[in-house]
Tab-separated table of C-alpha atoms in Angstrom:
chain	number	residue	atom	x	y	z
A	240	LYS	CA	21.984	32.297	24.264
A	241	LYS	CA	18.809	33.202	22.399
A	242	PRO	CA	17.195	30.154	20.694
A	243	GLU	CA	17.373	29.959	16.904
A	244	VAL	CA	14.081	30.404	15.036
A	245	CYS	CA	13.527	28.630	11.726
A	246	ASN	CA	10.634	30.079	9.702
A	247	VAL	CA	10.203	27.415	7.042
A	248	LEU	CA	7.300	26.182	4.919
A	249	GLY	CA	4.759	28.207	6.935
A	250	ASP	CA	5.960	26.965	10.338
A	251	SER	CA	7.731	29.078	12.933
A	252	ILE	CA	10.021	26.655	14.762
A	253	THR	CA	11.980	27.785	17.829
A	254	LEU	CA	14.885	25.487	18.692
A	255	ARG	CA	14.610	25.497	22.513
A	256	LEU	CA	17.285	22.842	23.180
A	257	THR	CA	19.600	21.218	20.657
A	258	ALA	CA	21.481	17.921	20.754
A	259	GLU	CA	24.643	19.928	21.362
A	260	GLN	CA	23.117	21.360	24.555
A	261	THR	CA	21.880	17.961	25.850
A	262	ASP	CA	24.893	15.774	24.989
A	263	GLY	CA	22.838	14.229	22.181
A	264	LYS	CA	20.150	12.864	24.497
A	265	TYR	CA	17.243	14.915	23.120
A	266	SER	CA	16.170	18.064	21.260
A	267	VAL	CA	13.257	20.386	22.005
A	268	ALA	CA	11.512	22.487	19.350
A	269	GLU	CA	8.456	24.716	19.736
A	270	PHE	CA	6.175	25.056	16.712
A	271	ALA	CA	3.706	27.842	15.933
A	272	THR	CA	1.734	26.539	12.961
A	273	PRO	CA	-1.215	28.209	11.209
A	274	GLY	CA	-4.101	26.160	9.859
A	275	GLY	CA	-3.528	24.851	6.357
A	276	VAL	CA	0.170	24.283	7.083
A	277	GLY	CA	1.575	20.961	8.151
A	278	GLN	CA	4.018	18.220	7.448
A	279	PRO	CA	3.518	15.460	4.874
A	280	PRO	CA	3.333	11.847	6.054
A	281	HIS	CA	6.828	10.781	7.050
A	282	THR	CA	8.961	8.518	9.233
A	283	HIS	CA	12.397	8.773	10.834
A	284	ALA	CA	14.701	6.882	13.197
A	285	TRP	CA	13.987	8.944	16.340
A	286	ASP	CA	11.065	9.102	18.774
A	287	GLU	CA	9.037	12.318	19.055
A	288	THR	CA	6.849	13.365	21.956
A	289	TYR	CA	4.328	16.148	21.314
A	290	LEU	CA	2.836	18.441	23.976
A	291	VAL	CA	0.100	20.746	22.689
A	292	LEU	CA	0.206	24.219	24.248
A	293	GLU	CA	-2.567	25.883	22.245
A	294	GLY	CA	-5.191	24.592	19.815
A	295	GLU	CA	-5.378	21.032	18.535
A	296	LEU	CA	-2.784	18.995	16.661
A	297	ASN	CA	-3.733	16.139	14.350
A	298	LEU	CA	-0.772	13.766	14.172
A	299	ASN	CA	-2.383	11.614	11.452
A	300	ILE	CA	-0.804	8.407	12.764
A	301	ASN	CA	-0.577	5.808	9.982
A	302	GLY	CA	-3.092	7.863	7.979
A	303	GLN	CA	-5.683	7.866	10.782
A	304	PRO	CA	-6.783	11.087	12.516
A	305	THR	CA	-5.111	11.316	15.921
A	306	VAL	CA	-6.098	14.637	17.500
A	307	VAL	CA	-4.310	15.916	20.590
A	308	GLY	CA	-5.921	18.888	22.366
A	309	THR	CA	-4.454	21.678	24.487
A	310	GLY	CA	-2.520	20.178	27.389
A	311	GLY	CA	-2.454	16.748	25.740
A	312	CYS	CA	0.639	14.709	25.026
A	313	TYR	CA	1.387	11.927	22.525
A	314	GLN	CA	4.522	9.939	21.735
A	315	VAL	CA	5.300	8.858	18.181
A	316	LYS	CA	7.842	6.034	18.132
A	317	ALA	CA	10.622	5.852	15.551
A	318	GLY	CA	9.443	4.405	12.227
A	319	VAL	CA	5.756	5.272	12.696
A	320	VAL	CA	4.139	7.221	9.834
A	321	HIS	CA	2.805	10.569	11.049
A	322	ALA	CA	1.933	13.986	9.619
A	323	PRO	CA	1.513	16.739	12.251
A	324	THR	CA	-1.087	19.279	11.111
A	325	PRO	CA	-3.140	21.847	13.049
A	326	ASN	CA	-6.726	20.777	13.578
A	327	GLY	CA	-8.158	24.270	13.137
A	328	ASP	CA	-6.830	27.785	12.556
A	329	PHE	CA	-3.648	27.536	14.651
A	330	CYS	CA	-1.653	25.216	16.879
A	331	ARG	CA	1.313	25.808	19.162
A	332	TYR	CA	3.122	22.733	20.415
A	333	VAL	CA	6.426	21.442	21.742
A	334	MET	CA	8.122	18.447	20.173
A	335	VAL	CA	10.863	16.526	21.982
A	336	GLY	CA	13.011	14.348	19.735
A	337	GLN	CA	14.987	11.445	21.230
A	338	PRO	CA	17.815	10.984	20.680
A	339	GLY	CA	18.679	14.572	19.864
A	340	GLY	CA	19.453	15.985	16.450
A	341	VAL	CA	16.079	16.657	14.822
A	342	GLU	CA	16.990	20.349	14.657
A	343	SER	CA	19.283	19.523	11.720
A	344	VAL	CA	16.160	19.072	9.570
A	345	PHE	CA	14.885	22.568	10.361
A	346	LYS	CA	18.312	24.195	10.089
A	347	SER	CA	18.851	22.599	6.663
A	348	LEU	CA	15.470	23.826	5.439
A	349	LYS	CA	16.254	27.326	6.725
A	350	ALA	CA	19.687	27.284	5.041
A	351	ASN	CA	18.045	26.337	1.725
A	352	GLN	CA	15.098	28.765	1.941
A	353	LYS	CA	15.484	29.784	-1.711
A	354	ASP	CA	14.804	26.197	-2.856
A	355	LEU	CA	11.676	25.517	-0.781
A	356	SER	CA	9.197	26.306	-3.573
A	357	ASP	CA	10.454	23.153	-5.325
A	358	MET	CA	8.913	20.101	-3.615
A	359	GLY	CA	11.592	17.839	-5.052
A	360	LYS	CA	14.306	19.966	-3.389
A	361	VAL	CA	12.411	19.912	-0.063
A	362	VAL	CA	12.254	16.116	-0.167
A	363	GLU	CA	15.953	15.953	-1.066
A	364	ILE	CA	16.859	18.258	1.875
A	365	VAL	CA	14.849	16.396	4.513
A	366	THR	CA	15.890	12.971	3.203
A	367	LYS	CA	19.552	13.925	3.713
A	368	GLU	CA	18.625	14.674	7.346
A	369	GLY	CA	16.996	11.280	7.942
A	370	VAL	CA	13.323	11.984	7.168
A	371	ASN	CA	11.526	9.584	4.821
A	372	ILE	CA	8.502	11.073	3.059
A	373	VAL	CA	5.733	8.484	2.685
A	374	VAL	CA	3.685	8.805	-0.486
A	375	ASP	CA	0.263	7.129	-0.619
A	376	SER	CA	-0.302	6.437	-4.309
A	377	ARG	CA	-4.111	6.732	-3.974
A	378	ALA	CA	-3.803	10.167	-2.364
A	379	VAL	CA	-1.284	11.275	-4.997
A	380	LEU	CA	-3.572	10.201	-7.851
A	381	ALA	CA	-6.570	11.945	-6.272
A	382	PHE	CA	-4.534	15.122	-5.751
A	383	ARG	CA	-3.210	15.055	-9.316
A	384	ARG	CA	-6.716	14.577	-10.742
A	385	ALA	CA	-8.081	17.453	-8.669
A	386	ALA	CA	-5.152	19.727	-9.550
A	387	ASP	CA	-5.402	18.876	-13.261
A	388	LEU	CA	-9.153	19.594	-13.237
A	389	LEU	CA	-8.537	22.905	-11.479
A	390	MET	CA	-5.849	23.893	-13.974
A	391	ALA	CA	-8.107	23.015	-16.911
A	392	ALA	CA	-11.100	24.893	-15.481
A	393	LEU	CA	-9.174	28.010	-14.483
A	394	PRO	CA	-6.486	28.714	-17.070
A	395	SER	CA	-6.002	32.235	-15.676
A	396	ILE	CA	-4.700	31.073	-12.269
A	397	PRO	CA	-1.631	33.114	-11.312
A	398	THR	CA	1.700	31.847	-12.572
A	399	PRO	CA	3.135	30.932	-9.098
A	400	TYR	CA	0.375	28.333	-8.642
A	401	GLN	CA	0.990	26.950	-12.108
A	402	GLN	CA	4.711	26.663	-11.322
A	403	TRP	CA	3.976	24.936	-7.981
A	404	HIS	CA	1.548	22.544	-9.695
A	405	GLN	CA	4.147	21.719	-12.334
A	406	ASN	CA	6.854	21.157	-9.672
A	407	PHE	CA	4.586	18.992	-7.518
A	408	SER	CA	3.323	16.978	-10.487
A	409	THR	CA	6.890	16.351	-11.605
A	410	PHE	CA	7.885	15.294	-8.069
A	411	ILE	CA	5.047	12.755	-7.701
C-alpha cells in the first residue's frame, strides 16, 4: 500500500507507518518542510522522536533553540512544549510518535483543507486530536504590535494578508 501524503500548512507529510499498521505501538511520519514553515509551540500526550535526514531542525524546546543537524536524533517526551521549525531553507525529517496515532492530526488537517486559512479553525482541529497549542502572551503581544504597525504603514497590502491578520488577531 502506498503511504498517504498530507500536504497541509506548508508541510508535506508522508505517513510511513500508522497506528493501525503497528497495533497502536507507534506511528512514523516523514516531513519535508520549507524554511519559514513550522509548527507553533504545542504539547500532547505522546512521545516524539525526531531523526533529521536533511538540513537542520530547530525543535524550540520550552521556547529555547534546540537545533538537530543532519543525522541527529532527539526525543521529545509527552507534555514538553516544542515547536519544530526548519533552521534554514529546508528540512526533511522523520518523526516517530509513541504510542501510535499522531497521524490523526495530519489526516484531520488534510480533511479540513478548506478551513486552514482560519487560525481558529486550525486550533480547533488539532485540539480535537489531542494537541494543545501553547500561547506565550509576550510573544502574542509583540506579534500583534508588529502586525498592527505593518497594517497601518502599508494600507495597500493585498486583501488575503489583511484577512489572515484579522483572523489571527481575533484568534489571539
